[in-house]
mmCIF file with all atom_site columns, C-alpha atoms in Angstrom:
data_model
loop_
_atom_site.group_PDB
_atom_site.id
_atom_site.type_symbol
_atom_site.label_atom_id
_atom_site.label_alt_id
_atom_site.label_comp_id
_atom_site.label_asym_id
_atom_site.label_entity_id
_atom_site.label_seq_id
_atom_site.pdbx_PDB_ins_code
_atom_site.Cartn_x
_atom_site.Cartn_y
_atom_site.Cartn_z
_atom_site.occupancy
_atom_site.B_iso_or_equiv
_atom_site.pdbx_formal_charge
_atom_site.auth_seq_id
_atom_site.auth_comp_id
_atom_site.auth_asym_id
_atom_site.auth_atom_id
_atom_site.pdbx_PDB_model_num
ATOM 1   C CA . MET A 1 1   ? 50.085 98.450  14.536 1.00 0.00 ? 1   MET A CA 1
ATOM 2   C CA . PRO A 1 2   ? 46.217 98.826  15.172 1.00 0.00 ? 2   PRO A CA 1
ATOM 3   C CA . ASP A 1 3   ? 44.645 102.005 14.824 1.00 0.00 ? 3   ASP A CA 1
ATOM 4   C CA . ILE A 1 4   ? 45.387 104.740 17.305 1.00 0.00 ? 4   ILE A CA 1
ATOM 5   C CA . PRO A 1 5   ? 41.960 105.723 18.868 1.00 0.00 ? 5   PRO A CA 1
ATOM 6   C CA . TRP A 1 6   ? 41.150 109.390 19.479 1.00 0.00 ? 6   TRP A CA 1
ATOM 7   C CA . SER A 1 7   ? 43.109 111.044 22.205 1.00 0.00 ? 7   SER A CA 1
ATOM 8   C CA . ILE A 1 8   ? 42.821 114.165 23.910 1.00 0.00 ? 8   ILE A CA 1
ATOM 9   C CA . PRO A 1 9   ? 46.111 115.804 24.562 1.00 0.00 ? 9   PRO A CA 1
ATOM 10  C CA . HIS A 1 10  ? 44.700 119.403 25.814 1.00 0.00 ? 10  HIS A CA 1
ATOM 11  C CA . PRO A 1 11  ? 41.004 119.763 26.091 1.00 0.00 ? 11  PRO A CA 1
ATOM 12  C CA . PRO A 1 12  ? 39.671 122.914 24.311 1.00 0.00 ? 12  PRO A CA 1
ATOM 13  C CA . ALA A 1 13  ? 37.541 125.484 26.197 1.00 0.00 ? 13  ALA A CA 1
ATOM 14  C CA . PRO A 1 14  ? 33.722 125.106 26.253 1.00 0.00 ? 14  PRO A CA 1
ATOM 15  C CA . GLY A 1 15  ? 32.186 126.603 23.417 1.00 0.00 ? 15  GLY A CA 1
ATOM 16  C CA . ALA A 1 16  ? 35.676 127.157 21.573 1.00 0.00 ? 16  ALA A CA 1
ATOM 17  C CA . GLU A 1 17  ? 35.743 126.423 17.749 1.00 0.00 ? 17  GLU A CA 1
ATOM 18  C CA . VAL A 1 18  ? 38.540 124.067 17.038 1.00 0.00 ? 18  VAL A CA 1
ATOM 19  C CA . TYR A 1 19  ? 40.291 123.198 13.639 1.00 0.00 ? 19  TYR A CA 1
ATOM 20  C CA . VAL A 1 20  ? 40.249 120.162 12.248 1.00 0.00 ? 20  VAL A CA 1
ATOM 21  C CA . MET A 1 21  ? 42.298 118.334 9.744  1.00 0.00 ? 21  MET A CA 1
ATOM 22  C CA . ALA A 1 22  ? 41.759 114.843 7.893  1.00 0.00 ? 22  ALA A CA 1
ATOM 23  C CA . SER A 1 23  ? 44.411 113.457 5.703  1.00 0.00 ? 23  SER A CA 1
ATOM 24  C CA . ARG A 1 24  ? 44.888 110.155 3.525  1.00 0.00 ? 24  ARG A CA 1
ATOM 25  C CA . PHE A 1 25  ? 48.132 108.681 2.525  1.00 0.00 ? 25  PHE A CA 1
ATOM 26  C CA . GLU A 1 26  ? 48.940 106.078 0.032  1.00 0.00 ? 26  GLU A CA 1
ATOM 27  C CA . THR A 1 27  ? 52.436 104.572 -0.250 1.00 0.00 ? 27  THR A CA 1
ATOM 28  C CA . ALA A 1 28  ? 53.658 103.381 -3.430 1.00 0.00 ? 28  ALA A CA 1
ATOM 29  C CA . THR A 1 29  ? 55.035 100.159 -2.092 1.00 0.00 ? 29  THR A CA 1
ATOM 30  C CA . LEU A 1 30  ? 54.571 97.820  0.744  1.00 0.00 ? 30  LEU A CA 1
ATOM 31  C CA . THR A 1 31  ? 58.095 98.766  2.011  1.00 0.00 ? 31  THR A CA 1
ATOM 32  C CA . GLY A 1 32  ? 57.008 102.617 1.892  1.00 0.00 ? 32  GLY A CA 1
ATOM 33  C CA . ALA A 1 33  ? 53.795 101.820 4.296  1.00 0.00 ? 33  ALA A CA 1
ATOM 34  C CA . VAL A 1 34  ? 56.097 99.989  6.570  1.00 0.00 ? 34  VAL A CA 1
ATOM 35  C CA . ARG A 1 35  ? 58.463 103.191 6.710  1.00 0.00 ? 35  ARG A CA 1
ATOM 36  C CA . PHE A 1 36  ? 55.531 105.252 7.102  1.00 0.00 ? 36  PHE A CA 1
ATOM 37  C CA . LEU A 1 37  ? 54.212 102.785 10.085 1.00 0.00 ? 37  LEU A CA 1
ATOM 38  C CA . LEU A 1 38  ? 57.494 102.992 11.782 1.00 0.00 ? 38  LEU A CA 1
ATOM 39  C CA . LYS A 1 39  ? 57.437 107.002 11.961 1.00 0.00 ? 39  LYS A CA 1
ATOM 40  C CA . ALA A 1 40  ? 54.181 106.818 13.590 1.00 0.00 ? 40  ALA A CA 1
ATOM 41  C CA . PRO A 1 41  ? 54.879 106.493 17.359 1.00 0.00 ? 41  PRO A CA 1
ATOM 42  C CA . GLY A 1 42  ? 57.225 109.485 17.122 1.00 0.00 ? 42  GLY A CA 1
ATOM 43  C CA . ILE A 1 43  ? 54.797 111.505 15.425 1.00 0.00 ? 43  ILE A CA 1
ATOM 44  C CA . VAL A 1 44  ? 52.215 110.274 17.951 1.00 0.00 ? 44  VAL A CA 1
ATOM 45  C CA . ARG A 1 45  ? 54.102 111.133 20.878 1.00 0.00 ? 45  ARG A CA 1
ATOM 46  C CA . GLN A 1 46  ? 54.653 114.746 19.371 1.00 0.00 ? 46  GLN A CA 1
ATOM 47  C CA . VAL A 1 47  ? 50.862 115.399 18.979 1.00 0.00 ? 47  VAL A CA 1
ATOM 48  C CA . ARG A 1 48  ? 50.380 114.726 22.270 1.00 0.00 ? 48  ARG A CA 1
ATOM 49  C CA . ARG A 1 49  ? 52.807 117.389 23.561 1.00 0.00 ? 49  ARG A CA 1
ATOM 50  C CA . ALA A 1 50  ? 51.983 120.021 20.937 1.00 0.00 ? 50  ALA A CA 1
ATOM 51  C CA . PRO A 1 51  ? 50.531 123.087 22.434 1.00 0.00 ? 51  PRO A CA 1
ATOM 52  C CA . GLY A 1 52  ? 46.837 123.733 20.897 1.00 0.00 ? 52  GLY A CA 1
ATOM 53  C CA . ALA A 1 53  ? 46.309 119.813 20.288 1.00 0.00 ? 53  ALA A CA 1
ATOM 54  C CA . HIS A 1 54  ? 42.753 119.013 21.174 1.00 0.00 ? 54  HIS A CA 1
ATOM 55  C CA . GLY A 1 55  ? 42.672 115.601 19.500 1.00 0.00 ? 55  GLY A CA 1
ATOM 56  C CA . ALA A 1 56  ? 44.248 113.028 17.204 1.00 0.00 ? 56  ALA A CA 1
ATOM 57  C CA . ALA A 1 57  ? 43.685 109.241 15.674 1.00 0.00 ? 57  ALA A CA 1
ATOM 58  C CA . LEU A 1 58  ? 45.526 107.290 13.371 1.00 0.00 ? 58  LEU A CA 1
ATOM 59  C CA . ARG A 1 59  ? 43.891 104.762 10.986 1.00 0.00 ? 59  ARG A CA 1
ATOM 60  C CA . ALA A 1 60  ? 46.695 102.312 9.636  1.00 0.00 ? 60  ALA A CA 1
ATOM 61  C CA . ARG A 1 61  ? 45.840 99.973  6.776  1.00 0.00 ? 61  ARG A CA 1
ATOM 62  C CA . VAL A 1 62  ? 49.467 98.773  6.221  1.00 0.00 ? 62  VAL A CA 1
ATOM 63  C CA . LEU A 1 63  ? 48.778 95.975  3.949  1.00 0.00 ? 63  LEU A CA 1
ATOM 64  C CA . GLY A 1 64  ? 46.577 98.314  1.780  1.00 0.00 ? 64  GLY A CA 1
ATOM 65  C CA . ARG A 1 65  ? 49.232 100.818 2.094  1.00 0.00 ? 65  ARG A CA 1
ATOM 66  C CA . THR A 1 66  ? 47.055 103.865 3.200  1.00 0.00 ? 66  THR A CA 1
ATOM 67  C CA . PHE A 1 67  ? 46.832 105.662 6.439  1.00 0.00 ? 67  PHE A CA 1
ATOM 68  C CA . LEU A 1 68  ? 44.397 108.249 7.716  1.00 0.00 ? 68  LEU A CA 1
ATOM 69  C CA . THR A 1 69  ? 45.258 111.133 10.022 1.00 0.00 ? 69  THR A CA 1
ATOM 70  C CA . LEU A 1 70  ? 42.491 113.058 12.120 1.00 0.00 ? 70  LEU A CA 1
ATOM 71  C CA . SER A 1 71  ? 43.516 116.022 14.443 1.00 0.00 ? 71  SER A CA 1
ATOM 72  C CA . ALA A 1 72  ? 41.647 118.819 16.169 1.00 0.00 ? 72  ALA A CA 1
ATOM 73  C CA . TRP A 1 73  ? 43.647 122.324 16.998 1.00 0.00 ? 73  TRP A CA 1
ATOM 74  C CA . GLU A 1 74  ? 43.088 125.147 18.722 1.00 0.00 ? 74  GLU A CA 1
ATOM 75  C CA . ASP A 1 75  ? 43.601 127.217 15.363 1.00 0.00 ? 75  ASP A CA 1
ATOM 76  C CA . ARG A 1 76  ? 45.194 126.851 12.114 1.00 0.00 ? 76  ARG A CA 1
ATOM 77  C CA . ASP A 1 77  ? 48.530 128.218 13.682 1.00 0.00 ? 77  ASP A CA 1
ATOM 78  C CA . ALA A 1 78  ? 48.805 125.614 16.164 1.00 0.00 ? 78  ALA A CA 1
ATOM 79  C CA . LEU A 1 79  ? 48.319 123.005 13.416 1.00 0.00 ? 79  LEU A CA 1
ATOM 80  C CA . TYR A 1 80  ? 51.075 124.466 11.284 1.00 0.00 ? 80  TYR A CA 1
ATOM 81  C CA . ARG A 1 81  ? 53.780 125.079 14.313 1.00 0.00 ? 81  ARG A CA 1
ATOM 82  C CA . PHE A 1 82  ? 53.197 121.125 14.686 1.00 0.00 ? 82  PHE A CA 1
ATOM 83  C CA . ALA A 1 83  ? 54.000 120.412 11.259 1.00 0.00 ? 83  ALA A CA 1
ATOM 84  C CA . ARG A 1 84  ? 57.241 122.536 10.991 1.00 0.00 ? 84  ARG A CA 1
ATOM 85  C CA . SER A 1 85  ? 58.385 120.897 14.263 1.00 0.00 ? 85  SER A CA 1
ATOM 86  C CA . GLU A 1 86  ? 60.344 117.951 14.904 1.00 0.00 ? 86  GLU A CA 1
ATOM 87  C CA . PRO A 1 87  ? 59.850 115.144 14.281 1.00 0.00 ? 87  PRO A CA 1
ATOM 88  C CA . HIS A 1 88  ? 56.993 115.573 12.015 1.00 0.00 ? 88  HIS A CA 1
ATOM 89  C CA . ARG A 1 89  ? 59.019 117.915 9.638  1.00 0.00 ? 89  ARG A CA 1
ATOM 90  C CA . THR A 1 90  ? 61.730 115.482 8.816  1.00 0.00 ? 90  THR A CA 1
ATOM 91  C CA . SER A 1 91  ? 59.337 112.550 8.910  1.00 0.00 ? 91  SER A CA 1
ATOM 92  C CA . SER A 1 92  ? 57.120 114.219 6.161  1.00 0.00 ? 92  SER A CA 1
ATOM 93  C CA . ARG A 1 93  ? 59.685 115.316 4.069  1.00 0.00 ? 93  ARG A CA 1
ATOM 94  C CA . ALA A 1 94  ? 61.099 111.731 3.904  1.00 0.00 ? 94  ALA A CA 1
ATOM 95  C CA . ALA A 1 95  ? 57.689 110.255 3.374  1.00 0.00 ? 95  ALA A CA 1
ATOM 96  C CA . ALA A 1 96  ? 57.136 112.438 -0.092 1.00 0.00 ? 96  ALA A CA 1
ATOM 97  C CA . ALA A 1 97  ? 59.804 110.157 -1.545 1.00 0.00 ? 97  ALA A CA 1
ATOM 98  C CA . TYR A 1 98  ? 57.659 106.781 -0.987 1.00 0.00 ? 98  TYR A CA 1
ATOM 99  C CA . THR A 1 99  ? 54.068 108.384 -0.860 1.00 0.00 ? 99  THR A CA 1
ATOM 100 C CA . LYS A 1 100 ? 52.204 107.598 -4.088 1.00 0.00 ? 100 LYS A CA 1
ATOM 101 C CA . GLU A 1 101 ? 48.999 109.968 -3.198 1.00 0.00 ? 101 GLU A CA 1
ATOM 102 C CA . SER A 1 102 ? 48.110 112.251 -0.334 1.00 0.00 ? 102 SER A CA 1
ATOM 103 C CA . ALA A 1 103 ? 45.093 114.386 0.305  1.00 0.00 ? 103 ALA A CA 1
ATOM 104 C CA . PHE A 1 104 ? 44.085 116.772 3.235  1.00 0.00 ? 104 PHE A CA 1
ATOM 105 C CA . THR A 1 105 ? 41.001 118.566 4.226  1.00 0.00 ? 105 THR A CA 1
ATOM 106 C CA . PHE A 1 106 ? 40.389 121.257 6.811  1.00 0.00 ? 106 PHE A CA 1
ATOM 107 C CA . TRP A 1 107 ? 37.291 122.314 8.449  1.00 0.00 ? 107 TRP A CA 1
ATOM 108 C CA . THR A 1 108 ? 36.115 124.012 11.642 1.00 0.00 ? 108 THR A CA 1
ATOM 109 C CA . VAL A 1 109 ? 33.435 122.745 14.364 1.00 0.00 ? 109 VAL A CA 1
ATOM 110 C CA . PRO A 1 110 ? 32.541 123.448 17.927 1.00 0.00 ? 110 PRO A CA 1
ATOM 111 C CA . ALA A 1 111 ? 34.640 121.773 20.680 1.00 0.00 ? 111 ALA A CA 1
ATOM 112 C CA . ALA A 1 112 ? 31.431 119.902 21.751 1.00 0.00 ? 112 ALA A CA 1
ATOM 113 C CA . ALA A 1 113 ? 31.418 118.199 18.285 1.00 0.00 ? 113 ALA A CA 1
ATOM 114 C CA . LEU A 1 114 ? 34.611 116.506 19.247 1.00 0.00 ? 114 LEU A CA 1
ATOM 115 C CA . PRO A 1 115 ? 35.709 113.571 18.736 1.00 0.00 ? 115 PRO A CA 1
ATOM 116 C CA . ILE A 1 116 ? 35.279 113.572 14.834 1.00 0.00 ? 116 ILE A CA 1
ATOM 117 C CA . GLY A 1 117 ? 34.409 110.205 13.675 1.00 0.00 ? 117 GLY A CA 1
ATOM 118 C CA . TRP A 1 118 ? 35.984 108.242 10.698 1.00 0.00 ? 118 TRP A CA 1
ATOM 119 C CA . GLU A 1 119 ? 33.112 108.457 8.528  1.00 0.00 ? 119 GLU A CA 1
ATOM 120 C CA . GLU A 1 120 ? 32.865 112.317 8.673  1.00 0.00 ? 120 GLU A CA 1
ATOM 121 C CA . ALA A 1 121 ? 36.964 112.564 7.803  1.00 0.00 ? 121 ALA A CA 1
ATOM 122 C CA . GLU A 1 122 ? 36.519 110.001 5.003  1.00 0.00 ? 122 GLU A CA 1
ATOM 123 C CA . ARG A 1 123 ? 33.434 111.686 3.586  1.00 0.00 ? 123 ARG A CA 1
ATOM 124 C CA . ARG A 1 124 ? 35.288 115.072 3.469  1.00 0.00 ? 124 ARG A CA 1
ATOM 125 C CA . LEU A 1 125 ? 38.466 113.552 1.939  1.00 0.00 ? 125 LEU A CA 1
ATOM 126 C CA . THR A 1 126 ? 36.258 112.002 -0.677 1.00 0.00 ? 126 THR A CA 1
ATOM 127 C CA . GLU A 1 127 ? 34.761 115.518 -1.149 1.00 0.00 ? 127 GLU A CA 1
ATOM 128 C CA . GLN A 1 128 ? 38.083 117.173 -1.451 1.00 0.00 ? 128 GLN A CA 1
ATOM 129 C CA . ARG A 1 129 ? 39.183 114.427 -3.827 1.00 0.00 ? 129 ARG A CA 1
ATOM 130 C CA . THR A 1 130 ? 36.085 115.154 -6.122 1.00 0.00 ? 130 THR A CA 1
ATOM 131 C CA . ALA A 1 131 ? 36.284 118.948 -6.120 1.00 0.00 ? 131 ALA A CA 1
ATOM 132 C CA . SER A 1 132 ? 40.112 118.605 -7.359 1.00 0.00 ? 132 SER A CA 1
#
């Protein structure tokens, strides 16, 4: 599966602040990576329908067993509502069994700064790891 480029389900209001999340998942095995990958299309469809979703992208490195997600939301509550809803909730719980490592970072930006690039997301994830 190639990377899923930035898509904009619901454009933010001009001048709004948006809540951004970047995540990194590394699976313990290649089988785990394939399982993760097989769940991705359903989660992507869910994001595209989620209220308050202002953008999302996925970077899949299956052979490297690593996945990066990047999303922008109306606010923290919109992100958390998405995370608690199906199929994300069940998929994330199942993924815990084959995830070796995960990292998350959050920040806000003006809507005009969207889309966020992978370079920025990876920098922030690295800073988060270093600070922990």
